[in-house]
Structures are given as C-alpha cells and as structure tokens.
C-alpha cells in the first residue's frame, strides 16, 4: 500500500503509463514543430526550450518503459528458471558423487 492507502500500481501498469506518456510527448513535439514551422517561429528561444523540455520528458518516459518491460518475467524466463534449477540439481549430485569417490581413494 502507498501513503494514500490505495494499492500501488504494478510494474506492467507503470510501464504502459510511461509508454503512453512518451508517445503523447512525441506527438506533442511533432505537432508543435509543425505549427512553429508554419508560423515561422521555429528558431525562437522559447520554442527551442519548450521542445527540448518535452523531448527530455519523452526520452525519460521511453527509457523507463523499456526498463520496466525488460524486467517483466515472461514465459521464456519461467522455462529458463526450471532449466537452471535442474542443472543446479545435477551439478550438486555430481559433486556429491565425486567427493565420495575421492573419499574412497584417500581411505585406501
């Protein structure tokens, strides 16, 4: 629970929100640049500062969406974890067999 008492968003919801915000920012940049070109104010200081700020927001949201997307467990990850568990178990059994054999040679 977060401070307001509501349950917090899961990572998938946050990822989708970041992605939608990034898309909205890119569309806003495109629309603003198109209007500025028509008005002839593309190289005005205020317009450049505005476009840079919205661009930073778009990049920030896109990067966070990608990070959250890469962190999500998928069906392939579950299979990989099962395979890793099986290989770890076989390694442990090999180690125990090897140590028992080496123990027999030192007792002789």
mmCIF file of N, CA, C and O in Angstrom:
data_model
loop_
_atom_site.group_PDB
_atom_site.id
_atom_site.type_symbol
_atom_site.label_atom_id
_atom_site.label_comp_id
_atom_site.label_asym_id
_atom_site.label_seq_id
_atom_site.Cartn_x
_atom_site.Cartn_y
_atom_site.Cartn_z
ATOM 1 N N UNK A 1 0.831 -1.182 0.000
ATOM 2 C CA UNK A 1 0.000 0.000 0.000
ATOM 3 C C UNK A 1 0.877 1.247 0.000
ATOM 4 O O UNK A 1 1.906 1.275 0.637
ATOM 5 N N UNK A 2 0.425 2.259 -0.697
ATOM 6 C CA UNK A 2 1.165 3.513 -0.695
ATOM 7 C C UNK A 2 0.632 4.430 0.410
ATOM 8 O O UNK A 2 -0.216 4.049 1.191
ATOM 9 N N UNK A 3 1.126 5.647 0.468
ATOM 10 C CA UNK A 3 0.797 6.565 1.563
ATOM 11 C C UNK A 3 -0.685 6.912 1.632
ATOM 12 O O UNK A 3 -1.223 7.149 2.697
ATOM 13 N N UNK A 4 -1.360 6.935 0.496
ATOM 14 C CA UNK A 4 -2.772 7.309 0.496
ATOM 15 C C UNK A 4 -3.684 6.154 0.879
ATOM 16 O O UNK A 4 -4.880 6.330 1.015
ATOM 17 N N UNK A 5 -3.129 4.966 1.053
ATOM 18 C CA UNK A 5 -3.921 3.820 1.436
ATOM 19 C C UNK A 5 -4.356 2.968 0.260
ATOM 20 O O UNK A 5 -4.874 1.882 0.444
ATOM 21 N N UNK A 6 -4.183 3.464 -0.967
ATOM 22 C CA UNK A 6 -4.527 2.686 -2.147
ATOM 23 C C UNK A 6 -3.415 1.700 -2.440
ATOM 24 O O UNK A 6 -2.271 1.897 -2.052
ATOM 25 N N UNK A 7 -3.751 0.634 -3.127
ATOM 26 C CA UNK A 7 -2.694 -0.287 -3.532
ATOM 27 C C UNK A 7 -1.903 0.358 -4.671
ATOM 28 O O UNK A 7 -2.453 1.048 -5.511
ATOM 29 N N UNK A 8 -0.615 0.142 -4.688
ATOM 30 C CA UNK A 8 0.226 0.776 -5.702
ATOM 31 C C UNK A 8 0.080 0.055 -7.037
ATOM 32 O O UNK A 8 -0.354 -1.083 -7.110
ATOM 33 N N UNK A 9 0.465 0.760 -8.111
ATOM 34 C CA UNK A 9 0.392 0.172 -9.442
ATOM 35 C C UNK A 9 1.448 -0.907 -9.587
ATOM 36 O O UNK A 9 2.549 -0.782 -9.048
ATOM 37 N N UNK A 10 1.131 -1.930 -10.335
ATOM 38 C CA UNK A 10 2.142 -2.940 -10.614
ATOM 39 C C UNK A 10 3.047 -2.437 -11.743
ATOM 40 O O UNK A 10 2.794 -1.405 -12.361
ATOM 41 N N UNK A 11 4.115 -3.174 -11.997
ATOM 42 C CA UNK A 11 5.108 -2.737 -12.987
ATOM 43 C C UNK A 11 4.532 -2.663 -14.396
ATOM 44 O O UNK A 11 4.901 -1.797 -15.177
ATOM 45 N N UNK A 12 3.611 -3.558 -14.719
ATOM 46 C CA UNK A 12 3.021 -3.532 -16.066
ATOM 47 C C UNK A 12 2.218 -2.252 -16.273
ATOM 48 O O UNK A 12 2.308 -1.626 -17.332
ATOM 49 N N UNK A 13 1.467 -1.845 -15.273
ATOM 50 C CA UNK A 13 0.682 -0.612 -15.386
ATOM 51 C C UNK A 13 1.590 0.602 -15.493
ATOM 52 O O UNK A 13 1.340 1.512 -16.291
ATOM 53 N N UNK A 14 2.650 0.629 -14.696
ATOM 54 C CA UNK A 14 3.605 1.740 -14.769
ATOM 55 C C UNK A 14 4.280 1.777 -16.130
ATOM 56 O O UNK A 14 4.493 2.843 -16.706
ATOM 57 N N UNK A 15 4.641 0.598 -16.671
ATOM 58 C CA UNK A 15 5.281 0.536 -17.980
ATOM 59 C C UNK A 15 4.354 1.107 -19.053
ATOM 60 O O UNK A 15 4.779 1.906 -19.897
ATOM 61 N N UNK A 16 3.083 0.728 -19.012
ATOM 62 C CA UNK A 16 2.130 1.222 -20.006
ATOM 63 C C UNK A 16 1.933 2.729 -19.870
ATOM 64 O O UNK A 16 1.832 3.438 -20.872
ATOM 65 N N UNK A 17 1.897 3.230 -18.644
ATOM 66 C CA UNK A 17 1.742 4.667 -18.428
ATOM 67 C C UNK A 17 2.949 5.437 -18.964
ATOM 68 O O UNK A 17 2.794 6.464 -19.630
ATOM 69 N N UNK A 18 4.152 4.933 -18.693
ATOM 70 C CA UNK A 18 5.357 5.569 -19.237
ATOM 71 C C UNK A 18 5.339 5.551 -20.767
ATOM 72 O O UNK A 18 5.672 6.540 -21.422
ATOM 73 N N UNK A 19 4.960 4.422 -21.351
ATOM 74 C CA UNK A 19 4.957 4.306 -22.804
ATOM 75 C C UNK A 19 3.940 5.258 -23.428
ATOM 76 O O UNK A 19 4.239 5.934 -24.429
ATOM 77 N N UNK A 20 2.747 5.321 -22.865
ATOM 78 C CA UNK A 20 1.734 6.232 -23.399
ATOM 79 C C UNK A 20 2.153 7.691 -23.249
ATOM 80 O O UNK A 20 1.916 8.508 -24.145
ATOM 81 N N UNK A 21 2.793 8.015 -22.136
ATOM 82 C CA UNK A 21 3.272 9.385 -21.935
ATOM 83 C C UNK A 21 4.364 9.727 -22.948
ATOM 84 O O UNK A 21 4.389 10.839 -23.491
ATOM 85 N N UNK A 22 5.261 8.782 -23.214
ATOM 86 C CA UNK A 22 6.317 9.016 -24.205
ATOM 87 C C UNK A 22 5.718 9.236 -25.587
ATOM 88 O O UNK A 22 6.129 10.150 -26.314
ATOM 89 N N UNK A 23 4.733 8.444 -25.952
ATOM 90 C CA UNK A 23 4.081 8.606 -27.257
ATOM 91 C C UNK A 23 3.378 9.963 -27.337
ATOM 92 O O UNK A 23 3.468 10.670 -28.348
ATOM 93 N N UNK A 24 2.689 10.343 -26.265
ATOM 94 C CA UNK A 24 2.000 11.638 -26.241
ATOM 95 C C UNK A 24 3.000 12.791 -26.382
ATOM 96 O O UNK A 24 2.731 13.768 -27.097
ATOM 97 N N UNK A 25 4.151 12.677 -25.717
ATOM 98 C CA UNK A 25 5.175 13.729 -25.820
ATOM 99 C C UNK A 25 5.721 13.833 -27.240
ATOM 100 O O UNK A 25 5.933 14.938 -27.752
ATOM 101 N N UNK A 26 5.963 12.689 -27.873
ATOM 102 C CA UNK A 26 6.480 12.712 -29.246
ATOM 103 C C UNK A 26 5.453 13.341 -30.187
ATOM 104 O O UNK A 26 5.804 14.156 -31.057
ATOM 105 N N UNK A 27 4.178 13.006 -30.012
ATOM 106 C CA UNK A 27 3.132 13.607 -30.848
ATOM 107 C C UNK A 27 3.047 15.113 -30.587
ATOM 108 O O UNK A 27 2.886 15.910 -31.520
ATOM 109 N N UNK A 28 3.178 15.506 -29.330
ATOM 110 C CA UNK A 28 3.146 16.924 -28.969
ATOM 111 C C UNK A 28 4.312 17.672 -29.616
ATOM 112 O O UNK A 28 4.161 18.785 -30.128
ATOM 113 N N UNK A 29 5.512 17.065 -29.593
ATOM 114 C CA UNK A 29 6.686 17.680 -30.225
ATOM 115 C C UNK A 29 6.427 17.847 -31.725
ATOM 116 O O UNK A 29 6.683 18.912 -32.298
ATOM 117 N N UNK A 30 5.933 16.802 -32.367
ATOM 118 C CA UNK A 30 5.674 16.858 -33.796
ATOM 119 C C UNK A 30 4.658 17.947 -34.136
ATOM 120 O O UNK A 30 4.855 18.739 -35.057
ATOM 121 N N UNK A 31 3.575 18.001 -33.371
ATOM 122 C CA UNK A 31 2.530 18.992 -33.613
ATOM 123 C C UNK A 31 3.052 20.407 -33.378
ATOM 124 O O UNK A 31 2.787 21.316 -34.145
ATOM 125 N N UNK A 32 3.834 20.607 -32.310
ATOM 126 C CA UNK A 32 4.376 21.935 -32.009
ATOM 127 C C UNK A 32 5.389 22.383 -33.056
ATOM 128 O O UNK A 32 5.412 23.551 -33.450
ATOM 129 N N UNK A 33 6.221 21.447 -33.501
ATOM 130 C CA UNK A 33 7.204 21.786 -34.531
ATOM 131 C C UNK A 33 6.508 22.136 -35.844
ATOM 132 O O UNK A 33 6.913 23.072 -36.548
ATOM 133 N N UNK A 34 5.452 21.401 -36.161
ATOM 134 C CA UNK A 34 4.693 21.678 -37.386
ATOM 135 C C UNK A 34 4.068 23.068 -37.333
ATOM 136 O O UNK A 34 4.138 23.829 -38.309
ATOM 137 N N UNK A 35 3.485 23.427 -36.192
ATOM 138 C CA UNK A 35 2.898 24.765 -36.038
ATOM 139 C C UNK A 35 3.963 25.854 -36.084
ATOM 140 O O UNK A 35 3.768 26.910 -36.682
ATOM 141 N N UNK A 36 5.109 25.601 -35.436
ATOM 142 C CA UNK A 36 6.176 26.592 -35.410
ATOM 143 C C UNK A 36 6.754 26.821 -36.804
ATOM 144 O O UNK A 36 7.120 27.948 -37.153
ATOM 145 N N UNK A 37 6.821 25.766 -37.593
ATOM 146 C CA UNK A 37 7.307 25.918 -38.970
ATOM 147 C C UNK A 37 6.323 26.769 -39.783
ATOM 148 O O UNK A 37 6.743 27.613 -40.581
ATOM 149 N N UNK A 38 5.042 26.556 -39.561
ATOM 150 C CA UNK A 38 4.030 27.325 -40.298
ATOM 151 C C UNK A 38 4.045 28.796 -39.877
ATOM 152 O O UNK A 38 3.846 29.688 -40.703
ATOM 153 N N UNK A 39 4.280 29.056 -38.565
ATOM 154 C CA UNK A 39 4.309 30.429 -38.039
ATOM 155 C C UNK A 39 5.630 31.134 -38.305
ATOM 156 O O UNK A 39 5.714 32.350 -38.191
ATOM 157 N N UNK A 40 6.665 30.364 -38.577
ATOM 158 C CA UNK A 40 7.996 30.941 -38.737
ATOM 159 C C UNK A 40 8.696 31.203 -37.418
ATOM 160 O O UNK A 40 9.640 31.994 -37.356
ATOM 161 N N UNK A 41 8.239 30.563 -36.342
ATOM 162 C CA UNK A 41 8.843 30.772 -35.012
ATOM 163 C C UNK A 41 9.647 29.559 -34.558
ATOM 164 O O UNK A 41 9.870 29.380 -33.366
ATOM 165 N N UNK A 42 10.096 28.748 -35.495
ATOM 166 C CA UNK A 42 10.800 27.511 -35.129
ATOM 167 C C UNK A 42 12.086 27.789 -34.365
ATOM 168 O O UNK A 42 12.420 27.044 -33.450
ATOM 169 N N UNK A 43 12.805 28.845 -34.704
ATOM 170 C CA UNK A 43 14.090 29.088 -34.056
ATOM 171 C C UNK A 43 14.004 30.115 -32.930
ATOM 172 O O UNK A 43 15.017 30.639 -32.482
ATOM 173 N N UNK A 44 12.788 30.359 -32.434
ATOM 174 C CA UNK A 44 12.679 31.275 -31.295
ATOM 175 C C UNK A 44 13.166 30.559 -30.030
ATOM 176 O O UNK A 44 13.051 29.338 -29.895
ATOM 177 N N UNK A 45 13.715 31.326 -29.114
ATOM 178 C CA UNK A 45 14.296 30.761 -27.896
ATOM 179 C C UNK A 45 13.261 30.005 -27.071
ATOM 180 O O UNK A 45 13.523 28.891 -26.603
ATOM 181 N N UNK A 46 12.095 30.583 -26.909
ATOM 182 C CA UNK A 46 11.068 29.927 -26.098
ATOM 183 C C UNK A 46 10.610 28.612 -26.721
ATOM 184 O O UNK A 46 10.380 27.625 -26.016
ATOM 185 N N UNK A 47 10.517 28.569 -28.026
ATOM 186 C CA UNK A 47 10.097 27.348 -28.702
ATOM 187 C C UNK A 47 11.165 26.263 -28.588
ATOM 188 O O UNK A 47 10.846 25.093 -28.370
ATOM 189 N N UNK A 48 12.412 26.640 -28.728
ATOM 190 C CA UNK A 48 13.506 25.666 -28.610
ATOM 191 C C UNK A 48 13.552 25.095 -27.200
ATOM 192 O O UNK A 48 13.684 23.877 -27.019
ATOM 193 N N UNK A 49 13.436 25.960 -26.187
ATOM 194 C CA UNK A 49 13.445 25.492 -24.802
ATOM 195 C C UNK A 49 12.265 24.545 -24.557
ATOM 196 O O UNK A 49 12.411 23.490 -23.938
ATOM 197 N N UNK A 50 11.090 24.903 -25.055
ATOM 198 C CA UNK A 50 9.906 24.059 -24.902
ATOM 199 C C UNK A 50 10.104 22.690 -25.537
ATOM 200 O O UNK A 50 9.835 21.650 -24.913
ATOM 201 N N UNK A 51 10.589 22.673 -26.772
ATOM 202 C CA UNK A 51 10.782 21.402 -27.471
ATOM 203 C C UNK A 51 11.838 20.535 -26.797
ATOM 204 O O UNK A 51 11.686 19.312 -26.722
ATOM 205 N N UNK A 52 12.902 21.158 -26.286
ATOM 206 C CA UNK A 52 13.936 20.392 -25.586
ATOM 207 C C UNK A 52 13.364 19.780 -24.299
ATOM 208 O O UNK A 52 13.607 18.606 -23.996
ATOM 209 N N UNK A 53 12.587 20.550 -23.555
ATOM 210 C CA UNK A 53 11.994 20.025 -22.309
ATOM 211 C C UNK A 53 11.038 18.878 -22.581
ATOM 212 O O UNK A 53 11.079 17.848 -21.892
ATOM 213 N N UNK A 54 10.191 19.015 -23.570
ATOM 214 C CA UNK A 54 9.266 17.932 -23.910
ATOM 215 C C UNK A 54 10.048 16.728 -24.454
ATOM 216 O O UNK A 54 9.694 15.575 -24.193
ATOM 217 N N UNK A 55 11.128 16.991 -25.181
ATOM 218 C CA UNK A 55 11.970 15.902 -25.667
ATOM 219 C C UNK A 55 12.614 15.129 -24.534
ATOM 220 O O UNK A 55 12.691 13.895 -24.568
ATOM 221 N N UNK A 56 13.088 15.842 -23.514
ATOM 222 C CA UNK A 56 13.677 15.177 -22.338
ATOM 223 C C UNK A 56 12.632 14.314 -21.644
ATOM 224 O O UNK A 56 12.901 13.172 -21.253
ATOM 225 N N UNK A 57 11.422 14.843 -21.500
ATOM 226 C CA UNK A 57 10.341 14.071 -20.877
ATOM 227 C C UNK A 57 10.023 12.822 -21.697
ATOM 228 O O UNK A 57 9.801 11.744 -21.137
ATOM 229 N N UNK A 58 10.007 12.945 -23.015
ATOM 230 C CA UNK A 58 9.714 11.801 -23.881
ATOM 231 C C UNK A 58 10.789 10.724 -23.744
ATOM 232 O O UNK A 58 10.477 9.532 -23.626
ATOM 233 N N UNK A 59 12.055 11.135 -23.740
ATOM 234 C CA UNK A 59 13.148 10.173 -23.612
ATOM 235 C C UNK A 59 13.115 9.504 -22.240
ATOM 236 O O UNK A 59 13.262 8.280 -22.127
ATOM 237 N N UNK A 60 12.893 10.283 -21.191
ATOM 238 C CA UNK A 60 12.818 9.732 -19.830
ATOM 239 C C UNK A 60 11.711 8.681 -19.723
ATOM 240 O O UNK A 60 11.928 7.583 -19.199
ATOM 241 N N UNK A 61 10.536 9.007 -20.242
ATOM 242 C CA UNK A 61 9.414 8.066 -20.162
ATOM 243 C C UNK A 61 9.672 6.818 -21.009
ATOM 244 O O UNK A 61 9.358 5.701 -20.584
ATOM 245 N N UNK A 62 10.248 6.987 -22.186
ATOM 246 C CA UNK A 62 10.534 5.839 -23.043
ATOM 247 C C UNK A 62 11.568 4.916 -22.410
ATOM 248 O O UNK A 62 11.416 3.686 -22.432
ATOM 249 N N UNK A 63 12.607 5.488 -21.817
ATOM 250 C CA UNK A 63 13.643 4.674 -21.165
ATOM 251 C C UNK A 63 13.052 3.908 -19.985
ATOM 252 O O UNK A 63 13.309 2.709 -19.823
ATOM 253 N N UNK A 64 12.253 4.563 -19.160
ATOM 254 C CA UNK A 64 11.641 3.878 -18.023
ATOM 255 C C UNK A 64 10.679 2.788 -18.478
ATOM 256 O O UNK A 64 10.603 1.725 -17.846
ATOM 257 N N UNK A 65 9.939 3.024 -19.553
ATOM 258 C CA UNK A 65 9.049 1.989 -20.079
ATOM 259 C C UNK A 65 9.845 0.779 -20.548
ATOM 260 O O UNK A 65 9.472 -0.366 -20.273
ATOM 261 N N UNK A 66 10.967 1.012 -21.229
ATOM 262 C CA UNK A 66 11.807 -0.096 -21.686
ATOM 263 C C UNK A 66 12.420 -0.863 -20.518
ATOM 264 O O UNK A 66 12.476 -2.093 -20.538
ATOM 265 N N UNK A 67 12.883 -0.145 -19.511
ATOM 266 C CA UNK A 67 13.470 -0.810 -18.333
ATOM 267 C C UNK A 67 12.433 -1.700 -17.664
ATOM 268 O O UNK A 67 12.710 -2.858 -17.332
ATOM 269 N N UNK A 68 11.228 -1.181 -17.478
ATOM 270 C CA UNK A 68 10.182 -1.987 -16.850
ATOM 271 C C UNK A 68 9.769 -3.158 -17.738
ATOM 272 O O UNK A 68 9.448 -4.238 -17.248
ATOM 273 N N UNK A 69 9.805 -2.961 -19.050
ATOM 274 C CA UNK A 69 9.460 -4.044 -19.967
ATOM 275 C C UNK A 69 10.492 -5.157 -19.898
ATOM 276 O O UNK A 69 10.159 -6.336 -19.875
ATOM 277 N N UNK A 70 11.779 -4.798 -19.854
ATOM 278 C CA UNK A 70 12.835 -5.793 -19.791
ATOM 279 C C UNK A 70 12.831 -6.552 -18.466
ATOM 280 O O UNK A 70 13.252 -7.695 -18.405
ATOM 281 N N UNK A 71 12.362 -5.936 -17.395
ATOM 282 C CA UNK A 71 12.335 -6.581 -16.079
ATOM 283 C C UNK A 71 11.175 -7.546 -15.910
ATOM 284 O O UNK A 71 11.182 -8.343 -14.991
ATOM 285 N N UNK A 72 10.168 -7.477 -16.780
ATOM 286 C CA UNK A 72 8.998 -8.334 -16.630
ATOM 287 C C UNK A 72 9.353 -9.783 -16.898
ATOM 288 O O UNK A 72 9.999 -10.089 -17.897
ATOM 289 N N UNK A 73 8.925 -10.655 -16.002
ATOM 290 C CA UNK A 73 9.153 -12.080 -16.281
ATOM 291 C C UNK A 73 8.209 -12.543 -17.376
ATOM 292 O O UNK A 73 7.048 -12.133 -17.424
ATOM 293 N N UNK A 74 8.718 -13.351 -18.257
ATOM 294 C CA UNK A 74 7.897 -13.868 -19.343
ATOM 295 C C UNK A 74 7.819 -15.381 -19.277
ATOM 296 O O UNK A 74 8.351 -16.023 -18.373
ATOM 297 N N UNK A 75 7.161 -15.973 -20.248
ATOM 298 C CA UNK A 75 7.063 -17.428 -20.290
ATOM 299 C C UNK A 75 8.436 -18.055 -20.486
ATOM 300 O O UNK A 75 8.730 -19.102 -19.932
ATOM 301 N N UNK A 76 9.278 -17.422 -21.271
ATOM 302 C CA UNK A 76 10.621 -17.944 -21.503
ATOM 303 C C UNK A 76 11.442 -17.931 -20.221
ATOM 304 O O UNK A 76 12.230 -18.836 -19.977
ATOM 305 N N UNK A 77 11.264 -16.895 -19.393
ATOM 306 C CA UNK A 77 12.011 -16.802 -18.142
ATOM 307 C C UNK A 77 11.654 -17.943 -17.209
ATOM 308 O O UNK A 77 12.512 -18.487 -16.516
ATOM 309 N N UNK A 78 10.382 -18.333 -17.173
ATOM 310 C CA UNK A 78 9.976 -19.431 -16.310
ATOM 311 C C UNK A 78 10.626 -20.724 -16.766
ATOM 312 O O UNK A 78 11.077 -21.528 -15.959
ATOM 313 N N UNK A 79 10.702 -20.939 -18.082
ATOM 314 C CA UNK A 79 11.352 -22.131 -18.603
ATOM 315 C C UNK A 79 12.840 -22.109 -18.283
ATOM 316 O O UNK A 79 13.425 -23.136 -17.933
ATOM 317 N N UNK A 80 13.468 -20.947 -18.410
ATOM 318 C CA UNK A 80 14.886 -20.822 -18.100
ATOM 319 C C UNK A 80 15.142 -21.116 -16.629
ATOM 320 O O UNK A 80 16.132 -21.751 -16.280
ATOM 321 N N UNK A 81 14.267 -20.637 -15.747
ATOM 322 C CA UNK A 81 14.436 -20.894 -14.327
ATOM 323 C C UNK A 81 14.296 -22.375 -14.023
ATOM 324 O O UNK A 81 15.022 -22.919 -13.197
ATOM 325 N N UNK A 82 13.367 -23.068 -14.681
ATOM 326 C CA UNK A 82 13.213 -24.503 -14.484
ATOM 327 C C UNK A 82 14.462 -25.236 -14.942
ATOM 328 O O UNK A 82 14.953 -26.146 -14.276
ATOM 329 N N UNK A 83 14.999 -24.850 -16.101
ATOM 330 C CA UNK A 83 16.215 -25.480 -16.608
ATOM 331 C C UNK A 83 17.396 -25.199 -15.699
ATOM 332 O O UNK A 83 18.244 -26.062 -15.485
ATOM 333 N N UNK A 84 17.483 -23.991 -15.148
ATOM 334 C CA UNK A 84 18.577 -23.643 -14.247
ATOM 335 C C UNK A 84 18.492 -24.460 -12.971
ATOM 336 O O UNK A 84 19.513 -24.920 -12.448
ATOM 337 N N UNK A 85 17.274 -24.678 -12.462
ATOM 338 C CA UNK A 85 17.105 -25.485 -11.260
ATOM 339 C C UNK A 85 17.516 -26.928 -11.508
ATOM 340 O O UNK A 85 18.173 -27.551 -10.679
ATOM 341 N N UNK A 86 17.146 -27.469 -12.667
ATOM 342 C CA UNK A 86 17.505 -28.841 -12.998
ATOM 343 C C UNK A 86 19.010 -28.995 -13.139
ATOM 344 O O UNK A 86 19.596 -29.970 -12.676
ATOM 345 N N UNK A 87 19.674 -28.035 -13.779
ATOM 346 C CA UNK A 87 21.118 -28.132 -13.956
ATOM 347 C C UNK A 87 21.841 -27.962 -12.629
ATOM 348 O O UNK A 87 22.868 -28.595 -12.383
ATOM 349 N N UNK A 88 21.301 -27.126 -11.736
ATOM 350 C CA UNK A 88 21.915 -26.962 -10.417
ATOM 351 C C UNK A 88 21.797 -28.247 -9.614
ATOM 352 O O UNK A 88 22.739 -28.642 -8.917
ATOM 353 N N UNK A 89 20.667 -28.934 -9.720
ATOM 354 C CA UNK A 89 20.491 -30.197 -9.010
ATOM 355 C C UNK A 89 21.442 -31.253 -9.541
ATOM 356 O O UNK A 89 22.015 -32.023 -8.780
ATOM 357 N N UNK A 90 21.626 -31.313 -10.862
ATOM 358 C CA UNK A 90 22.530 -32.307 -11.432
ATOM 359 C C UNK A 90 23.978 -31.999 -11.060
ATOM 360 O O UNK A 90 24.769 -32.912 -10.847
ATOM 361 N N UNK A 91 24.344 -30.698 -10.956
ATOM 362 C CA UNK A 91 25.684 -30.332 -10.535
ATOM 363 C C UNK A 91 25.940 -30.761 -9.096
ATOM 364 O O UNK A 91 27.018 -31.250 -8.766
ATOM 365 N N UNK A 92 24.947 -30.587 -8.242
ATOM 366 C CA UNK A 92 25.102 -30.982 -6.840
ATOM 367 C C UNK A 92 25.256 -32.486 -6.709
ATOM 368 O O UNK A 92 26.060 -32.969 -5.917
ATOM 369 N N UNK A 93 24.506 -33.262 -7.491
ATOM 370 C CA UNK A 93 24.618 -34.711 -7.408
ATOM 371 C C UNK A 93 25.967 -35.167 -7.938
ATOM 372 O O UNK A 93 26.562 -36.106 -7.424
ATOM 373 N N UNK A 94 26.486 -34.486 -8.957
ATOM 374 C CA UNK A 94 27.804 -34.825 -9.491
ATOM 375 C C UNK A 94 28.879 -34.525 -8.459
ATOM 376 O O UNK A 94 29.799 -35.316 -8.261
ATOM 377 N N UNK A 95 28.745 -33.389 -7.774
ATOM 378 C CA UNK A 95 29.724 -33.031 -6.754
ATOM 379 C C UNK A 95 29.713 -34.031 -5.613
ATOM 380 O O UNK A 95 30.750 -34.424 -5.106
ATOM 381 N N UNK A 96 28.529 -34.473 -5.199
ATOM 382 C CA UNK A 96 28.470 -35.425 -4.090
ATOM 383 C C UNK A 96 29.019 -36.770 -4.518
ATOM 384 O O UNK A 96 29.676 -37.453 -3.747
ATOM 385 N N UNK A 97 28.799 -37.188 -5.777
ATOM 386 C CA UNK A 97 29.360 -38.440 -6.263
ATOM 387 C C UNK A 97 30.870 -38.346 -6.366
ATOM 388 O O UNK A 97 31.589 -39.273 -5.993
ATOM 389 N N UNK A 98 31.369 -37.219 -6.816
ATOM 390 C CA UNK A 98 32.802 -37.029 -6.954
ATOM 391 C C UNK A 98 33.512 -37.004 -5.632
ATOM 392 O O UNK A 98 34.605 -37.541 -5.457
ATOM 393 N N UNK A 99 32.907 -36.393 -4.618
ATOM 394 C CA UNK A 99 33.548 -36.322 -3.325
ATOM 395 C C UNK A 99 33.571 -37.673 -2.635
ATOM 396 O O UNK A 99 34.501 -38.002 -1.935
ATOM 397 N N UNK A 100 32.525 -38.473 -2.867
ATOM 398 C CA UNK A 100 32.504 -39.798 -2.275
ATOM 399 C C UNK A 100 33.586 -40.665 -2.907
ATOM 400 O O UNK A 100 34.260 -41.427 -2.219
ATOM 401 N N UNK A 101 33.777 -40.533 -4.203
ATOM 402 C CA UNK A 101 34.805 -41.327 -4.880
ATOM 403 C C UNK A 101 36.187 -40.891 -4.408
ATOM 404 O O UNK A 101 37.058 -41.729 -4.180
ATOM 405 N N UNK A 102 36.393 -39.593 -4.241
ATOM 406 C CA UNK A 102 37.710 -39.138 -3.795
ATOM 407 C C UNK A 102 37.914 -39.520 -2.335
ATOM 408 O O UNK A 102 39.027 -39.778 -1.925
ATOM 409 N N UNK A 103 36.843 -39.589 -1.565
ATOM 410 C CA UNK A 103 36.966 -40.002 -0.174
ATOM 411 C C UNK A 103 37.391 -41.463 -0.077
ATOM 412 O O UNK A 103 38.127 -41.850 0.807
ATOM 413 N N UNK A 104 36.925 -42.291 -1.030
ATOM 414 C CA UNK A 104 37.291 -43.702 -1.029
ATOM 415 C C UNK A 104 38.771 -43.868 -1.336
ATOM 416 O O UNK A 104 39.421 -44.745 -0.786
ATOM 417 N N UNK A 105 39.328 -43.024 -2.191
ATOM 418 C CA UNK A 105 40.729 -43.170 -2.561
ATOM 419 C C UNK A 105 41.651 -42.728 -1.441
ATOM 420 O O UNK A 105 42.738 -43.283 -1.296
ATOM 421 N N UNK A 106 41.242 -41.801 -0.601
ATOM 422 C CA UNK A 106 42.114 -41.368 0.485
ATOM 423 C C UNK A 106 42.095 -42.349 1.641
ATOM 424 O O UNK A 106 43.067 -42.428 2.383
ATOM 425 N N UNK A 107 41.041 -43.148 1.783
ATOM 426 C CA UNK A 107 40.993 -44.133 2.859
ATOM 427 C C UNK A 107 41.812 -45.353 2.568
ATOM 428 O O UNK A 107 42.097 -46.129 3.446
ATOM 429 N N UNK A 108 42.196 -45.579 1.324
ATOM 430 C CA UNK A 108 42.936 -46.794 0.969
ATOM 431 C C UNK A 108 44.344 -46.723 1.420
ATOM 432 O O UNK A 108 45.061 -45.915 1.610
#
